[in-house]
CSV table of C-alpha atoms and ligand atoms in Angstrom, one decimal:
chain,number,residue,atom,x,y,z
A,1153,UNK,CA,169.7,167.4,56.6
A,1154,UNK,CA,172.5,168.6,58.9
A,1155,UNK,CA,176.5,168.3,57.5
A,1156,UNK,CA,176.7,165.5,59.2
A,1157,UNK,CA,174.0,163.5,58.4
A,1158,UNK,CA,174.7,163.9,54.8
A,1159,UNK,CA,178.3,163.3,55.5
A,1160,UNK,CA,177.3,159.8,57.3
A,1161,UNK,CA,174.9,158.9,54.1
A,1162,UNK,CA,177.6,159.7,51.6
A,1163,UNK,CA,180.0,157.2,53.4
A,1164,UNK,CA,177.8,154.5,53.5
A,1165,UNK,CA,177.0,154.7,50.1
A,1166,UNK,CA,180.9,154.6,49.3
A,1167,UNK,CA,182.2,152.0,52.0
A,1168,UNK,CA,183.1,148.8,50.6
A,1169,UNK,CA,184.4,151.3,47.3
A,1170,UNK,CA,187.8,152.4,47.0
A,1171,UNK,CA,186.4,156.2,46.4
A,1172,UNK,CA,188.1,158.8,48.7
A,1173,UNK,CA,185.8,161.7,49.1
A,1174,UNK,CA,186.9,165.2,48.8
A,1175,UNK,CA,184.5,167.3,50.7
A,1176,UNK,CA,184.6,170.8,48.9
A,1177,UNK,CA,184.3,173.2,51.1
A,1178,UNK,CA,184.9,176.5,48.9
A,1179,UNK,CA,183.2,179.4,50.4
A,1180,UNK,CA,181.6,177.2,53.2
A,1181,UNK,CA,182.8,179.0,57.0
A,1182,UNK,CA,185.4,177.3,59.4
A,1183,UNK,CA,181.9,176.2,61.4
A,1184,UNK,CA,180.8,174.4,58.6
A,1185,UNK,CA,184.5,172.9,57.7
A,1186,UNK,CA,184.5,172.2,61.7
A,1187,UNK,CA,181.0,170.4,61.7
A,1188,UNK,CA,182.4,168.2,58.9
A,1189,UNK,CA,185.7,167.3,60.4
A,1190,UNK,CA,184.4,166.4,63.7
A,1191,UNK,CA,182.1,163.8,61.5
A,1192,UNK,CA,185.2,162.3,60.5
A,1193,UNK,CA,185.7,163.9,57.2
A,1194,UNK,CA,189.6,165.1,57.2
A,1195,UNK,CA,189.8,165.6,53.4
A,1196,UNK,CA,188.5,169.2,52.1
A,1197,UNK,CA,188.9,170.6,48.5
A,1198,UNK,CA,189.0,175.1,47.8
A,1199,UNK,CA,189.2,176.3,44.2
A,1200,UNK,CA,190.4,179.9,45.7
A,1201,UNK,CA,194.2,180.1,47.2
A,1202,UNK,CA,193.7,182.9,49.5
A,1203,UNK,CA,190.8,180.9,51.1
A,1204,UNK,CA,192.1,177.4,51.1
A,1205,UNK,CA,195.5,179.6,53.1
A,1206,UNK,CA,193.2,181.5,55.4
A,1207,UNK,CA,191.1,178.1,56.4
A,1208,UNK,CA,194.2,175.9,56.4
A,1209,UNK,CA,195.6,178.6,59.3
A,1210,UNK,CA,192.8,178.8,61.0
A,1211,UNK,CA,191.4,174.7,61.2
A,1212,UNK,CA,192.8,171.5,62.5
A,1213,UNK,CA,196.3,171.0,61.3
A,1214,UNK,CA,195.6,167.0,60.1
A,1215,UNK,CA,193.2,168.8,57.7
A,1216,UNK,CA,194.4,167.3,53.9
A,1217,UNK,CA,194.0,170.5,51.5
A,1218,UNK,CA,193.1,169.3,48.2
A,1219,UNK,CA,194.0,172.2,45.4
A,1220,UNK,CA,190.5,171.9,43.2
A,1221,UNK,CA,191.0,175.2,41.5
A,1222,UNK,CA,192.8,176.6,38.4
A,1223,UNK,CA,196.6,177.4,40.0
A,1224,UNK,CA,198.1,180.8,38.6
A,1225,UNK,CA,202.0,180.1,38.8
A,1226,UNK,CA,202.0,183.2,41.1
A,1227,UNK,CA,200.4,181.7,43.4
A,1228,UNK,CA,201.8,178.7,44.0
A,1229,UNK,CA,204.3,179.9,47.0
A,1230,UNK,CA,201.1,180.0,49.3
A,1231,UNK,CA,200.2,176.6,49.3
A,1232,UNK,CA,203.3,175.1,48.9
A,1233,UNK,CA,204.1,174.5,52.4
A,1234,UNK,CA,200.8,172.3,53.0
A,1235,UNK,CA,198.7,171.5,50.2
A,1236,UNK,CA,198.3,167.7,49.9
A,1237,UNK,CA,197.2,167.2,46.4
A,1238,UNK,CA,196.9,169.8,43.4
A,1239,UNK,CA,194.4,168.8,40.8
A,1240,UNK,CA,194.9,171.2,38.6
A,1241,UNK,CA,197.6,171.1,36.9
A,1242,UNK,CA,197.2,172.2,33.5
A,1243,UNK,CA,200.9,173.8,32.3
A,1244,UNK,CA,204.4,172.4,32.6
A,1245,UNK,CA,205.4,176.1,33.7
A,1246,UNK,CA,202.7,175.6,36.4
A,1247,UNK,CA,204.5,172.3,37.0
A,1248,UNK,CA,208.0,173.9,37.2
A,1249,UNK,CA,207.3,176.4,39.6
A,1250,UNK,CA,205.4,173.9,41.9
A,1251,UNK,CA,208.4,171.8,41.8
A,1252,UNK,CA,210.6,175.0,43.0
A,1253,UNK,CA,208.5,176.1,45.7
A,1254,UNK,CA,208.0,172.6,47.0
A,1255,UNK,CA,211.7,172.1,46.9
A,1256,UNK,CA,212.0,175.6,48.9
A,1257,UNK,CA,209.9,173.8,51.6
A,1258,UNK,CA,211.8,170.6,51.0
A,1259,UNK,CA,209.1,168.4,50.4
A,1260,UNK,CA,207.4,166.4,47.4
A,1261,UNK,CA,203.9,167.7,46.4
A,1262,UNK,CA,201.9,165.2,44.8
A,1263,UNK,CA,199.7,166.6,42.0
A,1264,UNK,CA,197.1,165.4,38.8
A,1265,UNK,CA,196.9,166.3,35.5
A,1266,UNK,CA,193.8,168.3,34.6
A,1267,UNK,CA,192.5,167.2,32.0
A,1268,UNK,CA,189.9,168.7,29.4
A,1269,UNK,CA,187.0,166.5,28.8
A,1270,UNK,CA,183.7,168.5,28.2
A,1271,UNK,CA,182.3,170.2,25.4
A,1272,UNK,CA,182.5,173.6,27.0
A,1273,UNK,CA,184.8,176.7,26.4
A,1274,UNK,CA,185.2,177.8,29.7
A,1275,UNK,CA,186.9,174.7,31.3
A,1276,UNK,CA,190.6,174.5,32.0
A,1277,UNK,CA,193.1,171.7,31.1
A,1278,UNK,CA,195.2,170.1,29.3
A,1279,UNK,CA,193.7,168.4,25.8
A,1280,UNK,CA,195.0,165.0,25.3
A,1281,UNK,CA,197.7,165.6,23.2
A,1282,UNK,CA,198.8,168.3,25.2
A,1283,UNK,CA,199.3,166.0,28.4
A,1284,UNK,CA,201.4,163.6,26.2
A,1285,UNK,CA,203.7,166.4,25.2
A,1286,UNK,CA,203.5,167.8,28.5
A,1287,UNK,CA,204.8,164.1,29.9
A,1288,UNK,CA,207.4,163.5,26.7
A,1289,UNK,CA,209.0,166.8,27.6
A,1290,UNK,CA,212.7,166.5,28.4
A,1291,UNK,CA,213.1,168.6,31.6
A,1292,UNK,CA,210.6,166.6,33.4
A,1293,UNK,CA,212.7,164.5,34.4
A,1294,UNK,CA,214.6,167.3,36.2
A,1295,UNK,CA,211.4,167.6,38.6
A,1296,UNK,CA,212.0,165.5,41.5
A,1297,UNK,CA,209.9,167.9,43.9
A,1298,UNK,CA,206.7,167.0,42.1
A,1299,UNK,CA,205.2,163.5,41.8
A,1300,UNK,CA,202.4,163.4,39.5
A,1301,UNK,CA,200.2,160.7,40.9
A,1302,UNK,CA,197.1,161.0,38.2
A,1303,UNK,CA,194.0,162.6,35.8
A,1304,UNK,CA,191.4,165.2,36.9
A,1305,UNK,CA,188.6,165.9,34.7
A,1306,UNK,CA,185.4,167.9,34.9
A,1307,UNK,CA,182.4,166.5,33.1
A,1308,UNK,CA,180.3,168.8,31.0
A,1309,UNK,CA,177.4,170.6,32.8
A,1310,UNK,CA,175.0,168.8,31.3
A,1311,UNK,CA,171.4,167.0,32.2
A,1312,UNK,CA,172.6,164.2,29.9
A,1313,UNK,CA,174.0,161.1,31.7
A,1314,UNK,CA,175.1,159.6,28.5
A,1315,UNK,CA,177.1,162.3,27.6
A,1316,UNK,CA,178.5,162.5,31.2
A,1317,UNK,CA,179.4,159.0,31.2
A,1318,UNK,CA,181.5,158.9,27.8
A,1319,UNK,CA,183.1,162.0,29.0
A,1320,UNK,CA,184.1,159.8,32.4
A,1321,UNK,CA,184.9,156.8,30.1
A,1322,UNK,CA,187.4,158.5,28.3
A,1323,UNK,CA,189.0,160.1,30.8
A,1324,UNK,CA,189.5,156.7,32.2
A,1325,UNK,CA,190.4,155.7,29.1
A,1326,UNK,CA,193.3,158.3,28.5
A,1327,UNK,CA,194.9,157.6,32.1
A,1328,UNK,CA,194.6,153.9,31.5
A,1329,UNK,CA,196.9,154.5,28.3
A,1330,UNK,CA,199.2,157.2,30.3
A,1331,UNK,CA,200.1,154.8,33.1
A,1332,UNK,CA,201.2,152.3,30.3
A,1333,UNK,CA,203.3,154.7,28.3
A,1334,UNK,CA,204.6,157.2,31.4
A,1335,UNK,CA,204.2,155.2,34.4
A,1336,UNK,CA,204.2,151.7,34.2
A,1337,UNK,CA,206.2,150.9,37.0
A,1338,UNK,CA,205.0,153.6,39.3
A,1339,UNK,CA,202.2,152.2,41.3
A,1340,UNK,CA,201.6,155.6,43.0
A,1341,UNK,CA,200.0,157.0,39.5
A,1342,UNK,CA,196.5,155.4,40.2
A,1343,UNK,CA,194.1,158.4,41.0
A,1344,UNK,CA,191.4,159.3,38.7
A,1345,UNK,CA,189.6,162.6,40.4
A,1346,UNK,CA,186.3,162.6,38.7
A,1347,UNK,CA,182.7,163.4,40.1
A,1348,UNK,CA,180.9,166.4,41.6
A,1349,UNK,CA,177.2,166.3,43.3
A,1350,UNK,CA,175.6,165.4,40.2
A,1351,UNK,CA,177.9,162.9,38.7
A,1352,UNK,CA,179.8,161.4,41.4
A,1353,UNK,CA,177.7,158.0,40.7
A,1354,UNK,CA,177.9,157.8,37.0
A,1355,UNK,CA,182.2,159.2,37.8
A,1356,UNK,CA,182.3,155.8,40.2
A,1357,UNK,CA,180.7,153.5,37.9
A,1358,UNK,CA,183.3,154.4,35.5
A,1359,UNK,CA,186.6,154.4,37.8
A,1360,UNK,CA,186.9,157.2,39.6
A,1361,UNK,CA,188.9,156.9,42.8
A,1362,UNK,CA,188.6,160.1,44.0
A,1363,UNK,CA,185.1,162.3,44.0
A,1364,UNK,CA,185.1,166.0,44.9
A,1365,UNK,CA,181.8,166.8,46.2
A,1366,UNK,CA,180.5,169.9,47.6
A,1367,UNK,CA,176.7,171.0,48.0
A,1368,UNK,CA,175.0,167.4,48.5
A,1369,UNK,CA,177.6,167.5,51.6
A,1370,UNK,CA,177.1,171.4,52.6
A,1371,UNK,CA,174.6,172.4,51.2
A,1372,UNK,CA,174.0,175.0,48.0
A,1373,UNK,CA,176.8,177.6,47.5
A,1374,UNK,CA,176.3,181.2,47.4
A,1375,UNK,CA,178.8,182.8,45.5
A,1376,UNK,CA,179.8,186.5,47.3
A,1377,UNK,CA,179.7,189.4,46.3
A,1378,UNK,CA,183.5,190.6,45.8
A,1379,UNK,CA,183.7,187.1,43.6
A,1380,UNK,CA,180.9,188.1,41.0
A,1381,UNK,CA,182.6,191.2,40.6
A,1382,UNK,CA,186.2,189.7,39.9
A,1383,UNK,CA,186.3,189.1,36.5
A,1384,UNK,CA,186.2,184.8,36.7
A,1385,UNK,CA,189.2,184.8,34.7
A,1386,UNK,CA,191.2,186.7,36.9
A,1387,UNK,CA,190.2,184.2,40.4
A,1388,UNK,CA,192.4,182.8,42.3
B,1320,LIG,C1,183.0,173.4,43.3
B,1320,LIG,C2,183.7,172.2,42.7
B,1320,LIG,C3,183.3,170.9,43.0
B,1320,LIG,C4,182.1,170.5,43.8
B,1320,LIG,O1,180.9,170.9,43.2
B,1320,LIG,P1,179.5,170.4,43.8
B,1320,LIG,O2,178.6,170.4,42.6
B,1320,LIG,O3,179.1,171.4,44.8
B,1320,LIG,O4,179.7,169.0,44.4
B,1320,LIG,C5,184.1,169.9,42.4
B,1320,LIG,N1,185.1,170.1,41.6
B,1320,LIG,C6,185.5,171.4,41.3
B,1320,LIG,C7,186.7,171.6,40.5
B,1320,LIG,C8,184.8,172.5,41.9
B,1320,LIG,O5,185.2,173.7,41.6
């Protein structure tokens, strides 16, 4: 099926749900990002920061960028000016330094919480305890460039739905008890980003309100060359 046409299904199957839809777009070209746009998709998600800045200059300007990827503090300068929503914020240094370059381009940038929920050693995020230190820290306070507006989890790479879905419950879980303890009177902390592809039903069946999907939109990814060679460590 055409970009489109998958684009069309996947709506339908989410209209009537409050699930916005974060079409991924990572190594996909501006034709493809331009064949999903003009479908109506204005919502796009990059893992890489010199790609999401190269398509952001080079498509529509009510494009939403969606940060999907780990964030080196190094970077952050880049998409400060534009990015809509960061999910991936894993560090209160990371948080620090998004607060200073967003106040630099005098704006508030809205980000999650990325939190670690799979049984795999390669994931980033924050463990739980470390998000409630992160959030009991004093100098958060002092951060009124960033508003932290959620979770983001990744589930494990698995074939098992049952492990998917307790990963997906808890995450639920742990944001549920956040916005009670950290945010209780801040209705804007209400997104739960959860749900790729292959999980983005079992993420919506338990509360995910925001679903990043990429190849059942595009189609499958082929990773270039200059990225296999990069050690993965060192993206971004
Ligand atoms: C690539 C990516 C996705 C989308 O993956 P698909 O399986 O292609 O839908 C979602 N979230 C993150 C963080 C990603 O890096």
């Amino acid at each position: 099926m055409s970009i489109a046409a998958n684009l069309t299904e996947l709506k339908k199957e989410l209209s009537r749900l409050n699930v916005t839809l974060i079409a991924v777009s990572k190594t996909k070209t501006k034709e493809e990002i331009l064949e999903a746009y003009q479908a109506g998709q204005k919502v796009f998600g990059e893992n890489h920061v010199q790609e999401l800045v190269e398509k952001y200059e080079q498509l529509p300007k009510d494009i939403q960028w969606h940060l999907i990827g780990h964030l080196q503090t190094n970077k952050v300068k880049y998409i400060a000016p534009f990015v809509s929503l960061i999910h991936s914020v894993d560090s209160l240094k990371l948080l620090k330094e998004i607060d200073k370059q967003a106040k630099k381009n005098d704006r508030v940038i809205d980000c999650l919480l990325q939190i670690y929920i799979a049984d795999e050693e390669t994931k980033f995020g924050l463990g739980f305890d470390e998000a409630i230190d992160l959030l009991r820290s004093e100098d958060i306070y002092s951060l009124k460039n960033v508003r932290i507006v959620g979770v983001m989890g990744i589930a494990s790479n698995t074939e098992n739905p049952k492990q998917i879905k307790e990963e997906f419950y808890e995450l639920r879980t742990f944001f549920e008890g956040l916005k009670q303890s950290f945010f209780r009177n801040e209705s804007s902390f209400k997104e739960i980003s959860m749900g790729m592809s292959g999980d983005y039903k079992i993420a919506i069946e338990q509360g995910s309100t925001m679903i990043r999907v990429g190849s059942s939109i595009f189609g499958k990814r082929v990773i270039p060359h200059w990225r296999i060679q990069n050690n993965p460590a060192e993206e971004n």
